[in-house]
PDB file of C-alpha atoms and ligand atoms in Angstrom:
ATOM      1  CA  MET D   1     -54.768  56.566  59.407  1.00 81.00           C
ATOM      2  CA  SER D   2     -51.741  58.876  60.143  1.00 94.00           C
ATOM      3  CA  LYS D   3     -49.394  57.799  62.830  1.00 98.00           C
ATOM      4  CA  THR D   4     -48.332  60.115  65.677  1.00 98.00           C
ATOM      5  CA  ILE D   5     -44.919  60.814  67.153  1.00 99.00           C
ATOM      6  CA  PHE D   6     -44.131  62.828  70.429  1.00 99.00           C
ATOM      7  CA  ILE D   7     -40.762  64.428  70.398  1.00 99.00           C
ATOM      8  CA  THR D   8     -38.966  66.208  73.297  1.00 99.00           C
ATOM      9  CA  GLY D   9     -36.635  69.129  72.627  1.00 98.00           C
ATOM     10  CA  THR D  10     -37.714  70.313  69.362  1.00 98.00           C
ATOM     11  CA  SER D  11     -36.604  74.039  69.616  1.00 97.00           C
ATOM     12  CA  SER D  12     -33.550  73.242  67.635  1.00 96.00           C
ATOM     13  CA  GLY D  13     -31.068  70.614  66.259  1.00 95.00           C
ATOM     14  CA  LEU D  14     -32.070  67.111  65.975  1.00 96.00           C
ATOM     15  CA  GLY D  15     -35.529  67.516  67.666  1.00 97.00           C
ATOM     16  CA  LYS D  16     -36.513  70.041  65.260  1.00 97.00           C
ATOM     17  CA  LEU D  17     -35.416  68.374  62.135  1.00 97.00           C
ATOM     18  CA  THR D  18     -37.061  65.035  63.248  1.00 98.00           C
ATOM     19  CA  ALA D  19     -40.346  66.951  63.847  1.00 98.00           C
ATOM     20  CA  LYS D  20     -40.191  68.515  60.416  1.00 98.00           C
ATOM     21  CA  HIS D  21     -39.223  65.285  58.712  1.00 98.00           C
ATOM     22  CA  PHE D  22     -42.039  63.237  60.192  1.00 98.00           C
ATOM     23  CA  ALA D  23     -44.552  66.070  59.431  1.00 98.00           C
ATOM     24  CA  GLN D  24     -43.278  66.006  55.817  1.00 98.00           C
ATOM     25  CA  GLN D  25     -43.845  62.253  55.649  1.00 98.00           C
ATOM     26  CA  GLY D  26     -47.450  62.722  56.787  1.00 98.00           C
ATOM     27  CA  TRP D  27     -47.054  61.858  60.413  1.00 98.00           C
ATOM     28  CA  ASN D  28     -48.883  63.835  63.187  1.00 98.00           C
ATOM     29  CA  VAL D  29     -46.224  65.298  65.440  1.00 98.00           C
ATOM     30  CA  ALA D  30     -46.535  66.420  69.043  1.00 99.00           C
ATOM     31  CA  ALA D  31     -43.541  68.647  69.151  1.00 99.00           C
ATOM     32  CA  THR D  32     -42.645  69.662  72.598  1.00 99.00           C
ATOM     33  CA  MET D  33     -40.174  72.371  73.934  1.00 98.00           C
ATOM     34  CA  ARG D  34     -39.451  74.739  76.781  1.00 98.00           C
ATOM     35  CA  SER D  35     -40.239  78.021  75.180  1.00 98.00           C
ATOM     36  CA  PRO D  36     -43.156  77.438  72.582  1.00 98.00           C
ATOM     37  CA  GLU D  37     -43.652  81.161  72.424  1.00 98.00           C
ATOM     38  CA  LYS D  38     -40.357  81.626  70.560  1.00 98.00           C
ATOM     39  CA  GLU D  39     -41.113  79.047  67.941  1.00 98.00           C
ATOM     40  CA  THR D  40     -41.908  80.324  64.337  1.00 98.00           C
ATOM     41  CA  GLU D  41     -40.914  77.305  62.109  1.00 98.00           C
ATOM     42  CA  LEU D  42     -42.799  74.299  63.283  1.00 98.00           C
ATOM     43  CA  THR D  43     -45.975  76.381  63.680  1.00 98.00           C
ATOM     44  CA  GLN D  44     -46.151  76.597  59.932  1.00 98.00           C
ATOM     45  CA  TYR D  45     -47.030  72.786  59.486  1.00 98.00           C
ATOM     46  CA  PRO D  46     -50.772  71.831  59.907  1.00 98.00           C
ATOM     47  CA  ASN D  47     -49.818  68.397  61.220  1.00 98.00           C
ATOM     48  CA  ILE D  48     -47.665  69.711  64.122  1.00 98.00           C
ATOM     49  CA  LYS D  49     -48.984  70.726  67.430  1.00 98.00           C
ATOM     50  CA  ILE D  50     -46.574  72.368  69.807  1.00 98.00           C
ATOM     51  CA  PHE D  51     -46.746  71.689  73.690  1.00 98.00           C
ATOM     52  CA  LYS D  52     -44.753  73.332  76.360  1.00 98.00           C
ATOM     53  CA  LEU D  53     -42.474  70.865  78.096  1.00 99.00           C
ATOM     54  CA  ASP D  54     -39.484  71.073  80.366  1.00 99.00           C
ATOM     55  CA  VAL D  55     -38.694  67.204  80.768  1.00 99.00           C
ATOM     56  CA  THR D  56     -37.482  67.965  84.356  1.00 98.00           C
ATOM     57  CA  ASN D  57     -40.900  69.508  85.438  1.00 98.00           C
ATOM     58  CA  LEU D  58     -43.421  66.796  86.438  1.00 98.00           C
ATOM     59  CA  GLN D  59     -46.327  68.988  86.163  1.00 98.00           C
ATOM     60  CA  GLN D  60     -45.318  69.967  82.627  1.00 98.00           C
ATOM     61  CA  VAL D  61     -44.797  66.379  81.755  1.00 99.00           C
ATOM     62  CA  LYS D  62     -48.256  65.396  82.905  1.00 98.00           C
ATOM     63  CA  THR D  63     -49.924  68.352  81.133  1.00 98.00           C
ATOM     64  CA  ALA D  64     -48.067  67.896  77.901  1.00 98.00           C
ATOM     65  CA  THR D  65     -48.567  64.115  77.568  1.00 98.00           C
ATOM     66  CA  GLU D  66     -52.360  64.466  78.466  1.00 98.00           C
ATOM     67  CA  GLN D  67     -52.697  67.457  75.989  1.00 98.00           C
ATOM     68  CA  ALA D  68     -50.773  65.554  73.076  1.00 98.00           C
ATOM     69  CA  ILE D  69     -52.910  62.324  73.841  1.00 98.00           C
ATOM     70  CA  SER D  70     -56.125  64.241  73.792  1.00 98.00           C
ATOM     71  CA  ALA D  71     -55.178  66.214  70.705  1.00 98.00           C
ATOM     72  CA  PHE D  72     -54.264  63.148  68.572  1.00 98.00           C
ATOM     73  CA  GLY D  73     -56.083  60.347  70.340  1.00 97.00           C
ATOM     74  CA  LYS D  74     -53.156  57.955  70.076  1.00 98.00           C
ATOM     75  CA  ILE D  75     -49.360  58.394  70.205  1.00 98.00           C
ATOM     76  CA  ASP D  76     -47.420  55.577  68.465  1.00 98.00           C
ATOM     77  CA  VAL D  77     -43.751  56.610  69.046  1.00 99.00           C
ATOM     78  CA  VAL D  78     -42.071  58.789  71.651  1.00 99.00           C
ATOM     79  CA  VAL D  79     -38.648  60.131  71.060  1.00 99.00           C
ATOM     80  CA  ASN D  80     -36.649  61.199  74.268  1.00 98.00           C
ATOM     81  CA  ASN D  81     -34.279  63.660  72.413  1.00 98.00           C
ATOM     82  CA  ALA D  82     -34.006  66.688  74.892  1.00 98.00           C
ATOM     83  CA  GLY D  83     -30.587  66.831  76.244  1.00 98.00           C
ATOM     84  CA  MET D  84     -27.602  68.958  77.280  1.00 97.00           C
ATOM     85  CA  GLY D  85     -23.851  68.583  78.019  1.00 97.00           C
ATOM     86  CA  THR D  86     -21.973  69.570  81.057  1.00 97.00           C
ATOM     87  CA  TYR D  87     -18.255  69.370  80.434  1.00 97.00           C
ATOM     88  CA  GLY D  88     -15.036  70.059  82.557  1.00 97.00           C
ATOM     89  CA  ALA D  89     -13.371  68.648  85.697  1.00 98.00           C
ATOM     90  CA  LEU D  90     -15.690  66.965  88.091  1.00 98.00           C
ATOM     91  CA  GLU D  91     -13.893  68.657  90.914  1.00 98.00           C
ATOM     92  CA  LEU D  92     -14.882  72.056  89.508  1.00 98.00           C
ATOM     93  CA  ALA D  93     -18.551  71.174  89.016  1.00 98.00           C
ATOM     94  CA  LYS D  94     -21.310  73.099  90.743  1.00 97.00           C
ATOM     95  CA  GLU D  95     -23.676  70.705  92.690  1.00 97.00           C
ATOM     96  CA  ALA D  96     -26.735  72.186  90.684  1.00 98.00           C
ATOM     97  CA  ASP D  97     -24.949  71.524  87.318  1.00 97.00           C
ATOM     98  CA  ILE D  98     -24.177  67.929  88.384  1.00 98.00           C
ATOM     99  CA  ASP D  99     -27.973  67.501  89.332  1.00 98.00           C
ATOM    100  CA  TRP D 100     -29.172  69.178  86.183  1.00 98.00           C
ATOM    101  CA  GLN D 101     -27.102  66.984  83.898  1.00 98.00           C
ATOM    102  CA  PHE D 102     -28.752  63.907  85.351  1.00 98.00           C
ATOM    103  CA  ALA D 103     -32.182  65.597  85.680  1.00 98.00           C
ATOM    104  CA  VAL D 104     -32.278  66.479  81.903  1.00 98.00           C
ATOM    105  CA  ASN D 105     -30.503  63.544  80.246  1.00 98.00           C
ATOM    106  CA  THR D 106     -31.621  60.729  82.447  1.00 98.00           C
ATOM    107  CA  HIS D 107     -34.455  61.637  84.804  1.00 98.00           C
ATOM    108  CA  GLY D 108     -36.138  63.433  81.927  1.00 99.00           C
ATOM    109  CA  PRO D 109     -36.429  60.264  79.728  1.00 99.00           C
ATOM    110  CA  ILE D 110     -37.635  58.348  82.961  1.00 99.00           C
ATOM    111  CA  ASN D 111     -40.368  61.042  83.575  1.00 99.00           C
ATOM    112  CA  ILE D 112     -41.510  60.811  79.951  1.00 99.00           C
ATOM    113  CA  ILE D 113     -41.513  57.009  79.772  1.00 99.00           C
ATOM    114  CA  ARG D 114     -43.436  56.797  82.924  1.00 98.00           C
ATOM    115  CA  ALA D 115     -46.018  59.180  81.701  1.00 98.00           C
ATOM    116  CA  PHE D 116     -46.619  57.304  78.528  1.00 99.00           C
ATOM    117  CA  LEU D 117     -46.601  53.778  79.792  1.00 98.00           C
ATOM    118  CA  PRO D 118     -50.285  53.738  80.737  1.00 98.00           C
ATOM    119  CA  HIS D 119     -51.140  54.989  77.307  1.00 98.00           C
ATOM    120  CA  PHE D 120     -49.002  52.400  75.638  1.00 98.00           C
ATOM    121  CA  ARG D 121     -50.436  49.685  77.776  1.00 98.00           C
ATOM    122  CA  HIS D 122     -53.775  50.756  77.006  1.00 98.00           C
ATOM    123  CA  ASN D 123     -52.989  50.734  73.258  1.00 98.00           C
ATOM    124  CA  GLY D 124     -51.385  47.273  73.485  1.00 98.00           C
ATOM    125  CA  GLY D 125     -47.928  48.631  72.597  1.00 98.00           C
ATOM    126  CA  GLY D 126     -45.783  51.508  71.651  1.00 98.00           C
ATOM    127  CA  LEU D 127     -42.034  52.542  70.827  1.00 99.00           C
ATOM    128  CA  PHE D 128     -39.792  54.664  72.717  1.00 99.00           C
ATOM    129  CA  ILE D 129     -36.696  55.888  70.908  1.00 99.00           C
ATOM    130  CA  ASN D 130     -33.965  57.284  73.297  1.00 98.00           C
ATOM    131  CA  ILE D 131     -31.253  59.721  71.827  1.00 98.00           C
ATOM    132  CA  SER D 132     -28.063  58.587  73.502  1.00 98.00           C
ATOM    133  CA  SER D 133     -24.487  59.115  72.118  1.00 97.00           C
ATOM    134  CA  PHE D 134     -21.650  56.893  71.552  1.00 95.00           C
ATOM    135  CA  MET D 135     -20.436  58.627  74.820  1.00 96.00           C
ATOM    136  CA  GLY D 136     -23.072  56.559  76.366  1.00 97.00           C
ATOM    137  CA  VAL D 137     -21.432  53.279  75.420  1.00 96.00           C
ATOM    138  CA  THR D 138     -17.829  54.146  75.601  1.00 96.00           C
ATOM    139  CA  THR D 139     -15.526  57.007  76.725  1.00 96.00           C
ATOM    140  CA  ALA D 140     -12.985  58.766  74.453  1.00 94.00           C
ATOM    141  CA  ALA D 141     -11.897  62.053  76.024  1.00 93.00           C
ATOM    142  CA  PRO D 142     -11.319  63.718  79.414  1.00 96.00           C
ATOM    143  CA  LEU D 143     -13.760  66.180  81.236  1.00 97.00           C
ATOM    144  CA  GLY D 144     -16.938  64.439  80.024  1.00 97.00           C
ATOM    145  CA  SER D 145     -17.554  62.204  82.987  1.00 98.00           C
ATOM    146  CA  LEU D 146     -20.828  63.892  83.914  1.00 98.00           C
ATOM    147  CA  TYR D 147     -22.126  63.623  80.318  1.00 98.00           C
ATOM    148  CA  ASN D 148     -20.870  60.115  80.140  1.00 98.00           C
ATOM    149  CA  MET D 149     -22.593  59.319  83.344  1.00 98.00           C
ATOM    150  CA  SER D 150     -26.011  60.632  82.131  1.00 98.00           C
ATOM    151  CA  LYS D 151     -25.840  58.757  78.927  1.00 98.00           C
ATOM    152  CA  PHE D 152     -24.483  55.517  80.332  1.00 98.00           C
ATOM    153  CA  ALA D 153     -27.312  55.713  82.740  1.00 98.00           C
ATOM    154  CA  LEU D 154     -29.784  56.190  79.872  1.00 98.00           C
ATOM    155  CA  GLU D 155     -28.396  53.138  78.202  1.00 98.00           C
ATOM    156  CA  GLY D 156     -28.676  51.144  81.294  1.00 98.00           C
ATOM    157  CA  LEU D 157     -32.382  52.343  81.863  1.00 98.00           C
ATOM    158  CA  THR D 158     -33.111  51.458  78.244  1.00 98.00           C
ATOM    159  CA  GLU D 159     -31.597  48.036  78.202  1.00 98.00           C
ATOM    160  CA  GLY D 160     -33.023  47.173  81.702  1.00 98.00           C
ATOM    161  CA  LEU D 161     -36.484  48.450  80.634  1.00 98.00           C
ATOM    162  CA  TYR D 162     -36.408  46.224  77.585  1.00 97.00           C
ATOM    163  CA  TYR D 163     -37.206  43.060  79.611  1.00 97.00           C
ATOM    164  CA  GLU D 164     -40.024  44.452  81.597  1.00 98.00           C
ATOM    165  CA  LEU D 165     -41.839  46.189  78.681  1.00 98.00           C
ATOM    166  CA  LYS D 166     -41.250  43.435  75.897  1.00 98.00           C
ATOM    167  CA  PRO D 167     -44.092  41.179  77.208  1.00 98.00           C
ATOM    168  CA  LEU D 168     -46.484  44.293  77.061  1.00 98.00           C
ATOM    169  CA  ASN D 169     -45.351  44.873  73.270  1.00 98.00           C
ATOM    170  CA  ILE D 170     -43.758  48.184  74.200  1.00 98.00           C
ATOM    171  CA  GLU D 171     -40.288  48.399  72.408  1.00 98.00           C
ATOM    172  CA  LEU D 172     -37.279  50.390  73.065  1.00 98.00           C
ATOM    173  CA  ARG D 173     -34.431  51.601  70.667  1.00 98.00           C
ATOM    174  CA  LEU D 174     -31.246  53.616  71.293  1.00 98.00           C
ATOM    175  CA  ILE D 175     -29.512  55.994  68.927  1.00 98.00           C
ATOM    176  CA  GLU D 176     -25.712  56.385  69.363  1.00 96.00           C
ATOM    177  CA  GLN D 177     -24.847  59.567  67.593  1.00 92.00           C
ATOM    178  CA  GLY D 178     -21.683  61.714  67.791  1.00 89.00           C
ATOM    179  CA  GLY D 179     -20.883  65.491  67.401  1.00 84.00           C
ATOM    180  CA  SER D 180     -23.337  67.041  65.085  1.00 84.00           C
ATOM    181  CA  THR D 181     -22.506  69.198  62.057  1.00 86.00           C
ATOM    182  CA  ASP D 182     -25.033  71.892  63.328  1.00 84.00           C
ATOM    183  CA  ASN D 183     -22.963  72.519  66.446  1.00 75.00           C
ATOM    184  CA  ASN D 184     -25.855  73.712  68.535  1.00 80.00           C
ATOM    185  CA  PHE D 185     -25.234  71.308  71.293  1.00 86.00           C
ATOM    186  CA  VAL D 186     -21.529  72.063  71.565  1.00 87.00           C
ATOM    187  CA  ASP D 187     -22.399  75.863  71.580  1.00 88.00           C
ATOM    188  CA  SER D 188     -24.796  75.331  74.738  1.00 91.00           C
ATOM    189  CA  VAL D 189     -22.318  73.113  76.708  1.00 95.00           C
ATOM    190  CA  VAL D 190     -22.062  74.003  80.441  1.00 96.00           C
ATOM    191  CA  TRP D 191     -18.236  74.227  81.424  1.00 96.00           C
ATOM    192  CA  ASN D 192     -17.333  73.428  84.958  1.00 96.00           C
ATOM    193  CA  GLU D 193     -14.798  76.159  85.801  1.00 94.00           C
ATOM    194  CA  ASN D 194     -13.006  77.596  88.908  1.00 95.00           C
ATOM    195  CA  PRO D 195     -10.472  80.277  88.345  1.00 94.00           C
ATOM    196  CA  GLU D 196      -8.814  79.347  91.638  1.00 96.00           C
ATOM    197  CA  ILE D 197      -8.061  75.682  90.468  1.00 97.00           C
ATOM    198  CA  THR D 198      -5.761  75.629  87.557  1.00 97.00           C
ATOM    199  CA  ALA D 199      -4.765  71.986  87.581  1.00 97.00           C
ATOM    200  CA  TYR D 200      -7.152  71.231  84.708  1.00 97.00           C
ATOM    201  CA  ASP D 201      -6.470  74.225  82.449  1.00 97.00           C
ATOM    202  CA  GLU D 202      -4.354  72.493  80.009  1.00 96.00           C
ATOM    203  CA  LEU D 203      -6.840  69.571  79.412  1.00 95.00           C
ATOM    204  CA  THR D 204      -9.658  71.943  79.303  1.00 96.00           C
ATOM    205  CA  ALA D 205      -7.905  74.178  76.663  1.00 95.00           C
ATOM    206  CA  LYS D 206      -7.230  71.038  74.575  1.00 94.00           C
ATOM    207  CA  LEU D 207     -10.805  69.691  74.889  1.00 93.00           C
ATOM    208  CA  LYS D 208     -12.236  73.182  73.975  1.00 93.00           C
ATOM    209  CA  HIS D 209      -9.782  73.371  71.041  1.00 92.00           C
ATOM    210  CA  LEU D 210     -10.946  69.857  69.898  1.00 90.00           C
ATOM    211  CA  PHE D 211     -14.661  70.940  70.065  1.00 89.00           C
ATOM    212  CA  ASN D 212     -14.136  74.145  68.208  1.00 88.00           C
ATOM    213  CA  THR D 213     -11.822  72.778  65.411  1.00 88.00           C
ATOM    214  CA  ALA D 214     -13.237  69.330  64.712  1.00 85.00           C
ATOM    215  CA  ASP D 215     -14.093  69.371  60.975  1.00 84.00           C
ATOM    216  CA  ASP D 216     -17.340  68.152  59.615  1.00 85.00           C
ATOM    217  CA  SER D 217     -15.914  64.810  58.463  1.00 81.00           C
ATOM    218  CA  HIS D 218     -15.555  63.839  62.212  1.00 82.00           C
ATOM    219  CA  LYS D 219     -19.228  64.688  62.984  1.00 87.00           C
ATOM    220  CA  ASP D 220     -22.617  63.351  62.167  1.00 87.00           C
ATOM    221  CA  ASN D 221     -24.965  64.881  59.720  1.00 90.00           C
ATOM    222  CA  PRO D 222     -28.221  65.358  61.604  1.00 92.00           C
ATOM    223  CA  ALA D 223     -30.286  64.270  58.488  1.00 93.00           C
ATOM    224  CA  VAL D 224     -28.700  60.877  58.691  1.00 94.00           C
ATOM    225  CA  ILE D 225     -29.836  60.551  62.361  1.00 96.00           C
ATOM    226  CA  VAL D 226     -33.367  61.734  61.445  1.00 97.00           C
ATOM    227  CA  ASN D 227     -33.531  58.992  58.841  1.00 97.00           C
ATOM    228  CA  ALA D 228     -32.284  56.469  61.346  1.00 98.00           C
ATOM    229  CA  ILE D 229     -35.146  57.508  63.666  1.00 98.00           C
ATOM    230  CA  TYR D 230     -37.657  57.261  60.767  1.00 98.00           C
ATOM    231  CA  ASP D 231     -36.468  53.785  59.951  1.00 98.00           C
ATOM    232  CA  LEU D 232     -36.986  52.709  63.643  1.00 98.00           C
ATOM    233  CA  ALA D 233     -40.409  54.455  63.712  1.00 98.00           C
ATOM    234  CA  THR D 234     -41.675  52.785  60.668  1.00 98.00           C
ATOM    235  CA  GLY D 235     -40.223  49.339  61.560  1.00 98.00           C
ATOM    236  CA  LYS D 236     -37.784  49.375  58.640  1.00 98.00           C
ATOM    237  CA  SER D 237     -35.156  48.831  61.160  1.00 98.00           C
ATOM    238  CA  SER D 238     -35.614  47.088  64.506  1.00 98.00           C
ATOM    239  CA  LYS D 239     -31.996  47.401  65.692  1.00 98.00           C
ATOM    240  CA  PHE D 240     -31.807  48.024  69.588  1.00 98.00           C
ATOM    241  CA  ARG D 241     -28.791  50.165  69.094  1.00 97.00           C
ATOM    242  CA  THR D 242     -28.301  52.363  66.007  1.00 97.00           C
ATOM    243  CA  VAL D 243     -24.724  53.632  65.840  1.00 96.00           C
ATOM    244  CA  ILE D 244     -24.357  56.737  63.550  1.00 94.00           C
ATOM    245  CA  GLY D 245     -21.256  57.730  61.666  1.00 89.00           C
ATOM    246  CA  ASN D 246     -17.665  56.760  61.176  1.00 89.00           C
ATOM    247  CA  MET D 247     -16.412  57.999  64.541  1.00 91.00           C
ATOM    248  CA  GLY D 248     -19.051  56.267  66.528  1.00 93.00           C
ATOM    249  CA  ASN D 249     -18.587  53.088  64.615  1.00 93.00           C
ATOM    250  CA  MET D 250     -14.904  53.154  64.895  1.00 94.00           C
ATOM    251  CA  LEU D 251     -14.813  53.863  68.578  1.00 95.00           C
ATOM    252  CA  MET D 252     -17.375  51.294  69.445  1.00 94.00           C
ATOM    253  CA  THR D 253     -15.554  48.702  67.295  1.00 95.00           C
ATOM    254  CA  MET D 254     -12.179  49.482  69.101  1.00 97.00           C
ATOM    255  CA  ARG D 255     -13.927  49.355  72.413  1.00 96.00           C
ATOM    256  CA  SER D 256     -15.426  45.972  71.872  1.00 95.00           C
ATOM    257  CA  THR D 257     -12.275  44.360  70.275  1.00 97.00           C
ATOM    258  CA  MET D 258      -9.425  45.798  72.443  1.00 97.00           C
ATOM    259  CA  PRO D 259      -8.749  45.098  76.077  1.00 98.00           C
ATOM    260  CA  ILE D 260     -10.307  47.976  78.074  1.00 97.00           C
ATOM    261  CA  GLU D 261      -6.832  49.066  79.459  1.00 98.00           C
ATOM    262  CA  GLU D 262      -5.404  49.355  75.964  1.00 97.00           C
ATOM    263  CA  TYR D 263      -8.282  51.254  74.695  1.00 97.00           C
ATOM    264  CA  MET D 264      -8.365  53.825  77.460  1.00 97.00           C
ATOM    265  CA  GLU D 265      -4.673  54.195  77.158  1.00 97.00           C
ATOM    266  CA  LYS D 266      -4.922  54.936  73.443  1.00 96.00           C
ATOM    267  CA  MET D 267      -7.677  57.684  74.108  1.00 95.00           C
ATOM    268  CA  ALA D 268      -5.776  59.190  76.977  1.00 95.00           C
ATOM    269  CA  SER D 269      -2.543  59.469  74.705  1.00 95.00           C
ATOM    270  CA  MET D 270      -4.349  61.794  72.488  1.00 91.00           C
ATOM    271  CA  PHE D 271      -4.534  64.381  75.231  1.00 91.00           C
TER     272      PHE D 271
HETATM  273  N1  NAP P   1     -24.880  67.331  68.960  1.00 62.42           N
HETATM  274  C1  NAP P   1     -24.057  66.547  69.567  1.00 62.42           C
HETATM  275  O1  NAP P   1     -22.856  66.805  69.671  1.00 62.42           O
HETATM  276  C2  NAP P   1     -24.617  65.266  70.203  1.00 62.42           C
HETATM  277  C3  NAP P   1     -23.791  64.085  70.388  1.00 62.42           C
HETATM  278  C4  NAP P   1     -24.262  62.962  70.903  1.00 62.42           C
HETATM  279  C5  NAP P   1     -25.546  62.998  71.376  1.00 62.42           C
HETATM  280  N2  NAP P   1     -26.350  64.192  71.371  1.00 62.42           N
HETATM  281  C6  NAP P   1     -27.750  64.011  71.940  1.00 62.42           C
HETATM  282  O2  NAP P   1     -28.635  64.485  70.802  1.00 62.42           O
HETATM  283  C7  NAP P   1     -29.778  65.034  71.408  1.00 62.42           C
HETATM  284  C8  NAP P   1     -30.150  66.375  70.663  1.00 62.42           C
HETATM  285  O3  NAP P   1     -29.155  67.280  70.779  1.00 62.42           O
HETATM  286  P1  NAP P   1     -28.815  68.179  69.603  1.00 62.42           P
HETATM  287  O4  NAP P   1     -27.540  67.678  68.927  1.00 62.42           O
HETATM  288  O5  NAP P   1     -29.997  68.365  68.856  1.00 62.42           O
HETATM  289  O6  NAP P   1     -28.547  69.605  70.399  1.00 62.42           O
HETATM  290  P2  NAP P   1     -29.473  70.897  70.654  1.00 62.42           P
HETATM  291  O7  NAP P   1     -29.798  71.606  69.366  1.00 62.42           O
HETATM  292  O8  NAP P   1     -28.660  71.656  71.785  1.00 62.42           O
HETATM  293  O9  NAP P   1     -30.834  70.307  71.267  1.00 62.42           O
HETATM  294  C9  NAP P   1     -31.047  70.096  72.543  1.00 62.42           C
HETATM  295  C10 NAP P   1     -32.579  70.189  72.661  1.00 62.42           C
HETATM  296  O10 NAP P   1     -32.842  69.796  74.177  1.00 62.42           O
HETATM  297  C11 NAP P   1     -33.678  70.836  74.618  1.00 62.42           C
HETATM  298  N3  NAP P   1     -33.603  70.804  76.127  1.00 62.42           N
HETATM  299  C12 NAP P   1     -32.496  71.002  76.875  1.00 62.42           C
HETATM  300  N4  NAP P   1     -32.835  70.986  78.191  1.00 62.42           N
HETATM  301  C13 NAP P   1     -34.307  70.674  78.247  1.00 62.42           C
HETATM  302  C14 NAP P   1     -35.234  70.533  79.139  1.00 62.42           C
HETATM  303  N5  NAP P   1     -34.988  70.587  80.549  1.00 62.42           N
HETATM  304  N6  NAP P   1     -36.509  70.104  78.746  1.00 62.42           N
HETATM  305  C15 NAP P   1     -36.934  70.074  77.509  1.00 62.42           C
HETATM  306  N7  NAP P   1     -35.897  70.380  76.519  1.00 62.42           N
HETATM  307  C16 NAP P   1     -34.614  70.543  76.903  1.00 62.42           C
HETATM  308  C17 NAP P   1     -33.084  72.221  74.000  1.00 62.42           C
HETATM  309  O11 NAP P   1     -34.198  73.088  74.303  1.00 62.42           O
HETATM  310  P3  NAP P   1     -33.885  74.624  74.679  1.00 62.42           P
HETATM  311  O12 NAP P   1     -33.852  75.372  73.360  1.00 62.42           O
HETATM  312  O13 NAP P   1     -35.052  75.032  75.561  1.00 62.42           O
HETATM  313  O14 NAP P   1     -32.593  74.639  75.388  1.00 62.42           O
HETATM  314  C18 NAP P   1     -32.912  71.714  72.706  1.00 62.42           C
HETATM  315  O15 NAP P   1     -34.184  71.642  71.976  1.00 62.42           O
HETATM  316  C19 NAP P   1     -29.368  65.215  72.974  1.00 62.42           C
HETATM  317  O16 NAP P   1     -30.023  64.194  73.851  1.00 62.42           O
HETATM  318  C20 NAP P   1     -27.969  65.197  72.955  1.00 62.42           C
HETATM  319  O17 NAP P   1     -27.412  64.711  74.255  1.00 62.42           O
HETATM  320  C21 NAP P   1     -25.842  65.232  70.830  1.00 62.42           C
END
């Protein structure tokens, strides 16, 4: 019998590619997104069903999870993929943007995990795959503290939950990816800006330049990430943390082998 995967944030990027890949491999896919009325591609697949879901909206979380379970009978794997990035100096951030960063990247997965736990307990097990970032395990640049916070928190949530869910045969995995060659994520970044405070202008310009000019050799191919998700979902890999790409592996190796002061000094010297 076909297995079923539930994915958040499938309107673009990694979420959409993951939905297509699993459908092509014969899985049933509950593809969720904030604006299903705009979707034209995933609707072409007979084994993909689309559900409206903003991960910050508890009523939509309840409805989408209930509808997906009712449509497919059983959900085997849940991918917490939906995410966004708020960049820029913390001093310049709007309260609403600070809250939103946490609401989408951290509280969103909490909402989804809590909604699926009764179903997974009923089934005797299940798998959550949380899409994090190497910015959730290490830091490497200025002006990303809010994004770092949201993904570090996702890492802590996932690692902490591991111990309470393992006895229930409910597993958790993390994907540590970096910048993607499709660039959707960078294009939708929310920048903290205040024209009256210029103290961070130079750093901001440098970071924007880095985002806009990084060549593809420093980024991850989303297809590689999709394959890593597939290996986790099918049990081919049971790694708790899967680090994708040269950049992520290099930074994580440096972070784990150098004294933290030396590591941060080295990163800061690049700006
Ligand atoms: N690409 C990178 O540079 C990078 C690096 C490290 C980690 N990541 C992580 O990878 C994941 C996927 O990102 P991506 O690269 O595929 O970027 P993306 O193309 O921008 O995809 C983000 C997805 O999240 C959805 N989303 C945003 N807010 C949402 C909300 N409140 N509720 C439900 N869905 C929401 C977006 O939907 P809408 O169309 O409705 O906005 C979109 O489908 C994210 O968790 C991101 O943090 C990305």
